[in-house]
């Protein structure tokens, strides 16, 4: 995997017999994280780019240069962190308000499917980045493994759970392990 970072774009190239190149400009990265479009084809295009980037991150996080990894982490954490000051809260409110105003227009124009695809791709991208960060953090992996082992040791005394309850319990264990770091 070869990554080229210029002031114009981030270019990820896979060097193999069947090579693939994805070029994402800074404005497209911003659009992935803060869409300002109502074009169905643009939502589909951004969803495809976000999914492609997520696939690369999921498969080859370790091969992505440290500078690019850091940039991706900044985007993911910026999205996840709650607003701290009044300015950030106001900007978040304005963003949510504009989304609330745009959503009926998106539905009326028949672009709901492309918008949902975009949202799903965006979430997949965030999860791929966070998974990559978690995979490289040995302390996190150790803490999570210990928490899971403890949970499975206690499993005999716990009632049967549904798949949804099990997922929620594993998610809670993961959050607890992360807090212990």
PDB file of C-alpha atoms in Angstrom:
ATOM      1  CA  UNK A   1       0.000   0.000   0.000  1.00  0.00           C
ATOM      2  CA  UNK A   2       1.456   3.309  -1.025  1.00  0.00           C
ATOM      3  CA  UNK A   3       0.030   6.537   0.352  1.00  0.00           C
ATOM      4  CA  UNK A   4       0.771   9.893  -1.189  1.00  0.00           C
ATOM      5  CA  UNK A   5      -0.240  13.002   0.728  1.00  0.00           C
ATOM      6  CA  UNK A   6      -0.183  16.289  -1.106  1.00  0.00           C
ATOM      7  CA  UNK A   7      -1.835  19.602  -0.446  1.00  0.00           C
ATOM      8  CA  UNK A   8      -4.345  18.612  -3.113  1.00  0.00           C
ATOM      9  CA  UNK A   9      -5.360  15.095  -2.048  1.00  0.00           C
ATOM     10  CA  UNK A  10      -4.705  11.924  -0.123  1.00  0.00           C
ATOM     11  CA  UNK A  11      -4.009   9.160  -2.589  1.00  0.00           C
ATOM     12  CA  UNK A  12      -4.025   5.534  -1.462  1.00  0.00           C
ATOM     13  CA  UNK A  13      -2.574   3.093  -3.962  1.00  0.00           C
ATOM     14  CA  UNK A  14      -2.505  -0.650  -3.637  1.00  0.00           C
ATOM     15  CA  UNK A  15       0.477  -2.143  -5.418  1.00  0.00           C
ATOM     16  CA  UNK A  16      -0.553  -5.600  -6.662  1.00  0.00           C
ATOM     17  CA  UNK A  17      -1.175  -7.302  -9.977  1.00  0.00           C
ATOM     18  CA  UNK A  18      -4.619  -5.686 -10.011  1.00  0.00           C
ATOM     19  CA  UNK A  19      -3.870  -2.318  -8.474  1.00  0.00           C
ATOM     20  CA  UNK A  20      -6.443   0.120  -7.224  1.00  0.00           C
ATOM     21  CA  UNK A  21      -6.129   3.816  -6.550  1.00  0.00           C
ATOM     22  CA  UNK A  22      -8.425   5.978  -4.475  1.00  0.00           C
ATOM     23  CA  UNK A  23      -7.858   9.716  -4.469  1.00  0.00           C
ATOM     24  CA  UNK A  24      -9.718  11.789  -1.921  1.00  0.00           C
ATOM     25  CA  UNK A  25      -9.257  15.539  -1.835  1.00  0.00           C
ATOM     26  CA  UNK A  26      -9.410  17.493   1.433  1.00  0.00           C
ATOM     27  CA  UNK A  27     -12.769  18.940   0.410  1.00  0.00           C
ATOM     28  CA  UNK A  28     -14.139  15.424  -0.156  1.00  0.00           C
ATOM     29  CA  UNK A  29     -12.843  14.367   3.262  1.00  0.00           C
ATOM     30  CA  UNK A  30     -14.649  17.331   4.783  1.00  0.00           C
ATOM     31  CA  UNK A  31     -17.789  16.387   2.838  1.00  0.00           C
ATOM     32  CA  UNK A  32     -17.599  12.824   4.145  1.00  0.00           C
ATOM     33  CA  UNK A  33     -17.564  14.153   7.685  1.00  0.00           C
ATOM     34  CA  UNK A  34     -19.880  17.141   7.096  1.00  0.00           C
ATOM     35  CA  UNK A  35     -22.081  16.707   4.021  1.00  0.00           C
ATOM     36  CA  UNK A  36     -23.439  19.911   2.521  1.00  0.00           C
ATOM     37  CA  UNK A  37     -25.018  18.433  -0.574  1.00  0.00           C
ATOM     38  CA  UNK A  38     -28.479  17.340  -1.570  1.00  0.00           C
ATOM     39  CA  UNK A  39     -27.544  15.633  -4.804  1.00  0.00           C
ATOM     40  CA  UNK A  40     -28.464  11.961  -4.778  1.00  0.00           C
ATOM     41  CA  UNK A  41     -25.579  11.094  -7.052  1.00  0.00           C
ATOM     42  CA  UNK A  42     -23.214  13.037  -4.789  1.00  0.00           C
ATOM     43  CA  UNK A  43     -24.476  11.165  -1.700  1.00  0.00           C
ATOM     44  CA  UNK A  44     -23.917   7.871  -3.536  1.00  0.00           C
ATOM     45  CA  UNK A  45     -20.454   9.009  -4.620  1.00  0.00           C
ATOM     46  CA  UNK A  46     -19.477  10.060  -1.098  1.00  0.00           C
ATOM     47  CA  UNK A  47     -20.878   6.810   0.303  1.00  0.00           C
ATOM     48  CA  UNK A  48     -18.817   4.814  -2.175  1.00  0.00           C
ATOM     49  CA  UNK A  49     -15.634   6.744  -1.334  1.00  0.00           C
ATOM     50  CA  UNK A  50     -16.255   6.385   2.405  1.00  0.00           C
ATOM     51  CA  UNK A  51     -16.860   2.640   1.983  1.00  0.00           C
ATOM     52  CA  UNK A  52     -13.734   2.251  -0.152  1.00  0.00           C
ATOM     53  CA  UNK A  53     -11.663   4.109   2.407  1.00  0.00           C
ATOM     54  CA  UNK A  54     -13.175   1.991   5.201  1.00  0.00           C
ATOM     55  CA  UNK A  55     -12.205  -1.212   3.344  1.00  0.00           C
ATOM     56  CA  UNK A  56      -8.623  -0.010   2.966  1.00  0.00           C
ATOM     57  CA  UNK A  57      -8.458   0.952   6.631  1.00  0.00           C
ATOM     58  CA  UNK A  58      -9.984  -2.355   7.761  1.00  0.00           C
ATOM     59  CA  UNK A  59      -7.612  -4.437   5.662  1.00  0.00           C
ATOM     60  CA  UNK A  60      -4.387  -2.445   5.817  1.00  0.00           C
ATOM     61  CA  UNK A  61      -4.372  -0.092   8.805  1.00  0.00           C
ATOM     62  CA  UNK A  62      -0.839  -1.141   9.749  1.00  0.00           C
ATOM     63  CA  UNK A  63       0.481  -0.247   6.284  1.00  0.00           C
ATOM     64  CA  UNK A  64      -0.989   3.253   6.231  1.00  0.00           C
ATOM     65  CA  UNK A  65       1.689   5.849   7.081  1.00  0.00           C
ATOM     66  CA  UNK A  66       1.631   7.282  10.582  1.00  0.00           C
ATOM     67  CA  UNK A  67       0.801  10.797   9.317  1.00  0.00           C
ATOM     68  CA  UNK A  68      -2.272   9.545   7.485  1.00  0.00           C
ATOM     69  CA  UNK A  69      -3.317   7.417  10.467  1.00  0.00           C
ATOM     70  CA  UNK A  70      -3.065  10.476  12.681  1.00  0.00           C
ATOM     71  CA  UNK A  71      -5.185  12.511  10.270  1.00  0.00           C
ATOM     72  CA  UNK A  72      -7.843   9.793  10.217  1.00  0.00           C
ATOM     73  CA  UNK A  73      -7.795   9.587  14.033  1.00  0.00           C
ATOM     74  CA  UNK A  74      -8.315  13.350  14.269  1.00  0.00           C
ATOM     75  CA  UNK A  75     -11.372  13.123  12.003  1.00  0.00           C
ATOM     76  CA  UNK A  76     -12.858  10.197  13.940  1.00  0.00           C
ATOM     77  CA  UNK A  77     -12.252  11.710  17.364  1.00  0.00           C
ATOM     78  CA  UNK A  78     -13.528  15.110  16.268  1.00  0.00           C
ATOM     79  CA  UNK A  79     -16.775  13.479  15.214  1.00  0.00           C
ATOM     80  CA  UNK A  80     -17.113  11.449  18.415  1.00  0.00           C
ATOM     81  CA  UNK A  81     -16.158  14.045  21.022  1.00  0.00           C
ATOM     82  CA  UNK A  82     -19.043  15.960  22.525  1.00  0.00           C
ATOM     83  CA  UNK A  83     -18.870  19.722  22.042  1.00  0.00           C
ATOM     84  CA  UNK A  84     -16.839  21.348  24.835  1.00  0.00           C
ATOM     85  CA  UNK A  85     -17.421  25.094  24.674  1.00  0.00           C
ATOM     86  CA  UNK A  86     -20.352  27.291  23.807  1.00  0.00           C
ATOM     87  CA  UNK A  87     -19.038  27.836  20.279  1.00  0.00           C
ATOM     88  CA  UNK A  88     -18.811  24.088  19.592  1.00  0.00           C
ATOM     89  CA  UNK A  89     -22.274  23.506  21.068  1.00  0.00           C
ATOM     90  CA  UNK A  90     -23.716  26.272  18.941  1.00  0.00           C
ATOM     91  CA  UNK A  91     -22.071  24.865  15.806  1.00  0.00           C
ATOM     92  CA  UNK A  92     -23.398  21.388  16.609  1.00  0.00           C
ATOM     93  CA  UNK A  93     -26.887  22.810  17.150  1.00  0.00           C
ATOM     94  CA  UNK A  94     -26.736  24.704  13.853  1.00  0.00           C
ATOM     95  CA  UNK A  95     -25.546  21.536  12.097  1.00  0.00           C
ATOM     96  CA  UNK A  96     -28.372  19.461  13.567  1.00  0.00           C
ATOM     97  CA  UNK A  97     -30.889  22.188  12.781  1.00  0.00           C
ATOM     98  CA  UNK A  98     -29.740  22.384   9.152  1.00  0.00           C
ATOM     99  CA  UNK A  99     -29.952  18.587   8.896  1.00  0.00           C
ATOM    100  CA  UNK A 100     -33.488  18.705  10.302  1.00  0.00           C
ATOM    101  CA  UNK A 101     -34.389  21.316   7.691  1.00  0.00           C
ATOM    102  CA  UNK A 102     -32.700  19.396   4.843  1.00  0.00           C
ATOM    103  CA  UNK A 103     -34.108  15.965   5.717  1.00  0.00           C
ATOM    104  CA  UNK A 104     -37.665  16.658   4.484  1.00  0.00           C
ATOM    105  CA  UNK A 105     -36.196  18.046   1.249  1.00  0.00           C
ATOM    106  CA  UNK A 106     -34.066  14.899   0.877  1.00  0.00           C
ATOM    107  CA  UNK A 107     -37.165  12.741   1.358  1.00  0.00           C
ATOM    108  CA  UNK A 108     -39.239  14.807  -1.077  1.00  0.00           C
ATOM    109  CA  UNK A 109     -36.537  14.583  -3.745  1.00  0.00           C
ATOM    110  CA  UNK A 110     -36.424  10.787  -3.356  1.00  0.00           C
ATOM    111  CA  UNK A 111     -32.854  10.831  -2.082  1.00  0.00           C
ATOM    112  CA  UNK A 112     -33.461   9.088   1.217  1.00  0.00           C
ATOM    113  CA  UNK A 113     -31.823   5.818   0.081  1.00  0.00           C
ATOM    114  CA  UNK A 114     -28.646   7.570  -1.007  1.00  0.00           C
ATOM    115  CA  UNK A 115     -28.573   9.612   2.201  1.00  0.00           C
ATOM    116  CA  UNK A 116     -28.997   6.480   4.348  1.00  0.00           C
ATOM    117  CA  UNK A 117     -26.242   4.773   2.326  1.00  0.00           C
ATOM    118  CA  UNK A 118     -24.028   7.783   3.015  1.00  0.00           C
ATOM    119  CA  UNK A 119     -24.763   7.679   6.768  1.00  0.00           C
ATOM    120  CA  UNK A 120     -24.044   3.931   6.893  1.00  0.00           C
ATOM    121  CA  UNK A 121     -20.786   4.380   4.974  1.00  0.00           C
ATOM    122  CA  UNK A 122     -19.786   7.223   7.273  1.00  0.00           C
ATOM    123  CA  UNK A 123     -20.426   5.057  10.355  1.00  0.00           C
ATOM    124  CA  UNK A 124     -18.481   2.195   8.788  1.00  0.00           C
ATOM    125  CA  UNK A 125     -15.553   4.552   8.148  1.00  0.00           C
ATOM    126  CA  UNK A 126     -15.556   5.794  11.752  1.00  0.00           C
ATOM    127  CA  UNK A 127     -15.740   2.207  13.054  1.00  0.00           C
ATOM    128  CA  UNK A 128     -12.896   1.132  10.750  1.00  0.00           C
ATOM    129  CA  UNK A 129     -10.674   3.945  12.036  1.00  0.00           C
ATOM    130  CA  UNK A 130     -11.485   3.156  15.671  1.00  0.00           C
ATOM    131  CA  UNK A 131     -10.914  -0.564  15.080  1.00  0.00           C
ATOM    132  CA  UNK A 132      -7.521   0.212  13.570  1.00  0.00           C
ATOM    133  CA  UNK A 133      -6.615   2.309  16.607  1.00  0.00           C
ATOM    134  CA  UNK A 134      -7.789  -0.441  18.951  1.00  0.00           C
ATOM    135  CA  UNK A 135      -5.818  -3.121  17.081  1.00  0.00           C
ATOM    136  CA  UNK A 136      -2.570  -1.220  17.523  1.00  0.00           C
ATOM    137  CA  UNK A 137      -3.122  -0.451  21.231  1.00  0.00           C
ATOM    138  CA  UNK A 138      -1.675  -3.453  23.094  1.00  0.00           C
ATOM    139  CA  UNK A 139      -2.764  -2.181  26.521  1.00  0.00           C
ATOM    140  CA  UNK A 140      -6.352  -1.851  25.319  1.00  0.00           C
ATOM    141  CA  UNK A 141      -6.307  -5.352  23.823  1.00  0.00           C
ATOM    142  CA  UNK A 142      -4.914  -6.826  27.046  1.00  0.00           C
ATOM    143  CA  UNK A 143      -7.473  -5.044  29.231  1.00  0.00           C
ATOM    144  CA  UNK A 144     -10.328  -6.045  26.934  1.00  0.00           C
ATOM    145  CA  UNK A 145      -9.157  -9.680  26.852  1.00  0.00           C
ATOM    146  CA  UNK A 146      -9.007  -9.799  30.645  1.00  0.00           C
ATOM    147  CA  UNK A 147     -12.477  -8.282  30.927  1.00  0.00           C
ATOM    148  CA  UNK A 148     -13.899 -10.776  28.422  1.00  0.00           C
ATOM    149  CA  UNK A 149     -12.230 -13.714  30.200  1.00  0.00           C
ATOM    150  CA  UNK A 150     -13.706 -12.544  33.487  1.00  0.00           C
ATOM    151  CA  UNK A 151     -17.128 -12.236  31.888  1.00  0.00           C
ATOM    152  CA  UNK A 152     -16.970 -15.704  30.356  1.00  0.00           C
ATOM    153  CA  UNK A 153     -15.857 -17.111  33.727  1.00  0.00           C
ATOM    154  CA  UNK A 154     -18.991 -15.602  35.274  1.00  0.00           C
ATOM    155  CA  UNK A 155     -21.153 -16.794  32.369  1.00  0.00           C
ATOM    156  CA  UNK A 156     -22.305 -19.962  34.161  1.00  0.00           C
ATOM    157  CA  UNK A 157     -24.080 -17.893  36.811  1.00  0.00           C
ATOM    158  CA  UNK A 158     -25.768 -15.566  34.319  1.00  0.00           C
ATOM    159  CA  UNK A 159     -29.138 -16.208  32.692  1.00  0.00           C
ATOM    160  CA  UNK A 160     -29.384 -16.831  28.951  1.00  0.00           C
ATOM    161  CA  UNK A 161     -29.133 -13.663  26.855  1.00  0.00           C
ATOM    162  CA  UNK A 162     -30.458 -12.711  23.485  1.00  0.00           C
ATOM    163  CA  UNK A 163     -27.959 -11.806  20.761  1.00  0.00           C
ATOM    164  CA  UNK A 164     -28.789  -8.123  21.254  1.00  0.00           C
ATOM    165  CA  UNK A 165     -28.188  -8.344  25.002  1.00  0.00           C
ATOM    166  CA  UNK A 166     -24.875 -10.133  24.403  1.00  0.00           C
ATOM    167  CA  UNK A 167     -23.760  -7.418  21.963  1.00  0.00           C
ATOM    168  CA  UNK A 168     -24.708  -4.726  24.443  1.00  0.00           C
ATOM    169  CA  UNK A 169     -22.824  -6.509  27.220  1.00  0.00           C
ATOM    170  CA  UNK A 170     -19.693  -6.856  25.058  1.00  0.00           C
ATOM    171  CA  UNK A 171     -19.945  -3.171  24.108  1.00  0.00           C
ATOM    172  CA  UNK A 172     -20.206  -2.237  27.803  1.00  0.00           C
ATOM    173  CA  UNK A 173     -17.161  -4.400  28.589  1.00  0.00           C
ATOM    174  CA  UNK A 174     -15.244  -2.685  25.796  1.00  0.00           C
ATOM    175  CA  UNK A 175     -16.139   0.777  27.127  1.00  0.00           C
ATOM    176  CA  UNK A 176     -15.198  -0.281  30.653  1.00  0.00           C
ATOM    177  CA  UNK A 177     -11.838  -1.600  29.432  1.00  0.00           C
ATOM    178  CA  UNK A 178     -11.213   1.644  27.571  1.00  0.00           C
ATOM    179  CA  UNK A 179     -11.990   3.701  30.683  1.00  0.00           C
ATOM    180  CA  UNK A 180      -9.552   1.624  32.755  1.00  0.00           C
ATOM    181  CA  UNK A 181      -6.724   2.684  30.453  1.00  0.00           C
TER     182      UNK A 181
END
